[in-house]
Amino acid sequence: MNSNTLDRVEFRKLFEAHAQHIRNFIYYKCGNVEQAEDIMQETFLRLWREREKIDLEKVKSFLFTVANNLFLDSTRRQKVALKYQQEPVNDRDHESPEHVLEQKEFRARLEGVINALPETQREVFLLNRIEKLTYREIAERLGISVKAVEKRMGKALKRLRTVSARI
């Protein structure tokens, strides 16, 4: 084993550092927690299998590229649908039934509006607004220019404003 090869300890550190980001990256693309988890795990399995061939300096790029390619493969076989994770039930213990119903209705409308965005706009919007990434970080993650991120975000916000005005 050469000095540039991952050992178990380094692999665990990489997993701990990047697994959640990979999972979120895929979740924002597909809206399915289980699918995001599966793709994240398969991504790290491929990292482990290819560990002797990978330049450790480019491992983050490798992870996101593999995850994105796995996602693209899976979308060829299924329709993309965005779903939000349910909030823990214990947070709702002190809320009125009317408030809970209003919250569910609002969440459903919001999900519908965000789901109606084209994938490229939805992805940029969620990475910025949910994961709090800067446009530069989004551009690096997606392999596009900052200008492209700005354009996608502008279109997403314009569409969201138009649709939300009708709700």
Coordinates of N, CA and C in Angstrom, one line a residue, residues 15-93:
F15 N -15.4 10.1 5.6 CA -16.9 9.8 5.7 C -17.5 10.8 6.7
E16 N -16.9 11.0 7.8 CA -17.5 11.9 8.8 C -17.5 13.3 8.3
A17 N -16.5 13.7 7.5 CA -16.4 15.0 7.0 C -17.4 15.3 5.9
H18 N -17.7 14.3 5.1 CA -18.4 14.6 3.8 C -19.7 13.8 3.6
A19 N -20.0 12.9 4.4 CA -21.2 12.0 4.2 C -22.5 12.9 4.3
Q20 N -22.6 13.8 5.2 CA -23.8 14.6 5.4 C -23.9 15.5 4.2
H21 N -22.8 16.1 3.7 CA -22.9 17.0 2.6 C -23.3 16.3 1.3
I22 N -22.8 15.1 1.1 CA -23.1 14.3 -0.1 C -24.6 13.9 0.0
R23 N -25.1 13.5 1.2 CA -26.5 13.2 1.4 C -27.4 14.3 1.1
N24 N -27.0 15.5 1.6 CA -27.8 16.7 1.3 C -27.8 17.1 -0.1
F25 N -26.6 17.0 -0.7 CA -26.5 17.3 -2.1 C -27.4 16.5 -3.0
I26 N -27.5 15.2 -2.7 CA -28.4 14.4 -3.5 C -29.9 14.6 -3.1
Y27 N -30.1 14.8 -1.8 CA -31.5 15.0 -1.3 C -32.1 16.3 -2.0
Y28 N -31.3 17.3 -2.2 CA -31.8 18.5 -2.8 C -32.1 18.3 -4.3
K29 N -31.4 17.3 -4.9 CA -31.7 17.0 -6.3 C -32.9 16.1 -6.4
C30 N -33.2 15.2 -5.5 CA -34.2 14.2 -5.7 C -35.4 14.4 -4.7
G31 N -35.2 14.9 -3.6 CA -36.2 15.1 -2.6 C -36.6 13.8 -1.9
N32 N -35.8 12.8 -2.0 CA -36.1 11.5 -1.3 C -35.0 11.1 -0.4
V33 N -35.3 11.1 0.9 CA -34.2 10.8 1.9 C -33.6 9.5 1.7
E34 N -34.5 8.5 1.5 CA -33.9 7.1 1.3 C -33.0 7.0 0.1
Q35 N -33.4 7.6 -1.0 CA -32.6 7.6 -2.2 C -31.2 8.3 -1.9
A36 N -31.3 9.5 -1.2 CA -30.1 10.2 -0.9 C -29.2 9.4 0.0
E37 N -29.7 8.7 0.9 CA -28.9 7.8 1.8 C -28.2 6.7 1.0
D38 N -29.0 6.1 0.1 CA -28.5 5.0 -0.7 C -27.4 5.5 -1.6
I39 N -27.6 6.6 -2.2 CA -26.5 7.1 -3.1 C -25.3 7.6 -2.3
M40 N -25.5 8.2 -1.2 CA -24.4 8.5 -0.3 C -23.6 7.3 0.0
Q41 N -24.2 6.2 0.5 CA -23.5 5.0 0.8 C -22.8 4.4 -0.3
E42 N -23.5 4.3 -1.5 CA -22.8 3.8 -2.7 C -21.6 4.6 -3.1
T43 N -21.7 5.9 -2.9 CA -20.6 6.8 -3.2 C -19.4 6.4 -2.4
F44 N -19.6 6.2 -1.1 CA -18.5 5.9 -0.2 C -18.0 4.5 -0.5
L45 N -18.8 3.6 -0.9 CA -18.4 2.2 -1.3 C -17.5 2.3 -2.5
R46 N -17.8 3.1 -3.4 CA -17.0 3.3 -4.6 C -15.6 3.9 -4.2
L47 N -15.7 4.9 -3.3 CA -14.4 5.5 -2.8 C -13.5 4.4 -2.2
W48 N -14.1 3.5 -1.4 CA -13.3 2.5 -0.8 C -12.8 1.5 -1.8
R49 N -13.6 1.1 -2.8 CA -13.1 0.2 -3.8 C -12.0 0.8 -4.7
E50 N -12.1 2.1 -4.9 CA -11.1 2.8 -5.8 C -10.0 3.5 -5.0
R51 N -9.9 3.2 -3.7 CA -9.0 4.0 -2.8 C -7.6 4.0 -3.3
E52 N -7.1 3.0 -4.0 CA -5.7 2.9 -4.4 C -5.5 3.8 -5.7
K53 N -6.5 4.1 -6.4 CA -6.4 4.8 -7.6 C -6.7 6.3 -7.5
I54 N -7.2 6.8 -6.3 CA -7.7 8.1 -6.2 C -6.6 9.0 -5.5
D55 N -6.5 10.2 -6.1 CA -5.6 11.2 -5.6 C -6.3 11.8 -4.4
L56 N -5.7 11.7 -3.2 CA -6.3 12.2 -2.0 C -6.6 13.7 -2.0
E57 N -5.9 14.4 -2.8 CA -6.1 15.8 -2.9 C -7.4 16.2 -3.6
K58 N -7.9 15.2 -4.4 CA -9.1 15.4 -5.2 C -10.3 14.5 -4.7
V59 N -10.2 14.0 -3.5 CA -11.2 13.1 -3.0 C -12.6 13.8 -2.9
K60 N -12.7 15.0 -2.5 CA -13.9 15.7 -2.4 C -14.6 15.8 -3.7
S61 N -13.9 16.2 -4.7 CA -14.4 16.3 -6.1 C -14.8 14.9 -6.6
F62 N -14.0 13.9 -6.3 CA -14.4 12.5 -6.6 C -15.8 12.1 -6.0
L63 N -15.9 12.4 -4.7 CA -17.2 12.1 -4.0 C -18.4 12.7 -4.7
F64 N -18.3 14.0 -4.9 CA -19.4 14.7 -5.5 C -19.7 14.3 -7.0
T65 N -18.7 14.0 -7.7 CA -18.8 13.6 -9.1 C -19.5 12.2 -9.1
V66 N -19.1 11.3 -8.3 CA -19.7 9.9 -8.2 C -21.1 10.0 -7.8
A67 N -21.4 10.8 -6.7 CA -22.7 11.0 -6.2 C -23.6 11.5 -7.3
N68 N -23.2 12.6 -8.0 CA -24.0 13.2 -9.0 C -24.3 12.1 -10.2
N69 N -23.3 11.4 -10.6 CA -23.4 10.4 -11.6 C -24.4 9.3 -11.2
L70 N -24.3 8.9 -9.9 CA -25.3 7.9 -9.4 C -26.7 8.4 -9.4
F71 N -26.8 9.7 -9.1 CA -28.1 10.3 -9.1 C -28.7 10.3 -10.5
L72 N -27.9 10.8 -11.5 CA -28.3 10.8 -12.8 C -28.7 9.5 -13.4
D73 N -28.0 8.4 -13.0 CA -28.3 7.1 -13.4 C -29.7 6.7 -12.8
S74 N -29.9 7.1 -11.5 CA -31.2 6.7 -10.9 C -32.4 7.5 -11.5
T75 N -32.2 8.7 -11.9 CA -33.3 9.5 -12.4 C -33.7 9.0 -13.8
R76 N -32.8 8.3 -14.5 CA -33.2 7.8 -15.8 C -34.3 6.7 -15.6
R77 N -34.4 6.2 -14.4 CA -35.3 5.1 -14.1 C -36.5 5.5 -13.3
Q78 N -36.5 6.8 -12.8 CA -37.7 7.2 -12.0 C -37.9 8.7 -12.1
K79 N -39.1 9.1 -11.7 CA -39.5 10.5 -11.7 C -39.0 11.1 -10.4
V80 N -38.5 12.4 -10.5 CA -38.0 13.1 -9.4 C -39.2 13.7 -8.7
A81 N -39.2 13.5 -7.3 CA -40.3 14.1 -6.5 C -39.7 14.7 -5.3
L82 N -40.0 15.9 -4.9 CA -39.4 16.6 -3.8 C -40.3 16.4 -2.6
K83 N -39.8 15.9 -1.5 CA -40.5 15.7 -0.2 C -39.7 16.2 0.9
Y84 N -40.3 16.8 1.9 CA -39.6 17.3 3.0 C -39.7 16.3 4.1
Q85 N -38.7 16.2 5.0 CA -38.7 15.3 6.1 C -39.8 15.9 7.1
Q86 N -40.5 15.0 7.8 CA -41.5 15.4 8.7 C -40.8 15.9 10.0
E87 N -41.4 17.0 10.5 CA -40.8 17.5 11.8 C -41.1 16.5 12.9
P88 N -40.3 16.5 13.9 CA -40.5 15.6 15.0 C -41.9 15.9 15.7
V89 N -42.6 14.9 16.0 CA -43.9 15.0 16.6 C -43.9 15.8 17.9
N90 N -42.8 15.6 18.7 CA -42.8 16.3 20.0 C -42.8 17.8 19.9
D91 N -42.4 18.4 18.7 CA -42.4 19.8 18.6 C -43.8 20.3 18.4
R92 N -44.7 19.5 18.1 CA -46.1 19.9 17.9 C -47.0 19.7 19.1
D93 N -46.5 19.1 20.2 CA -47.3 18.8 21.4 C -48.1 20.0 21.9

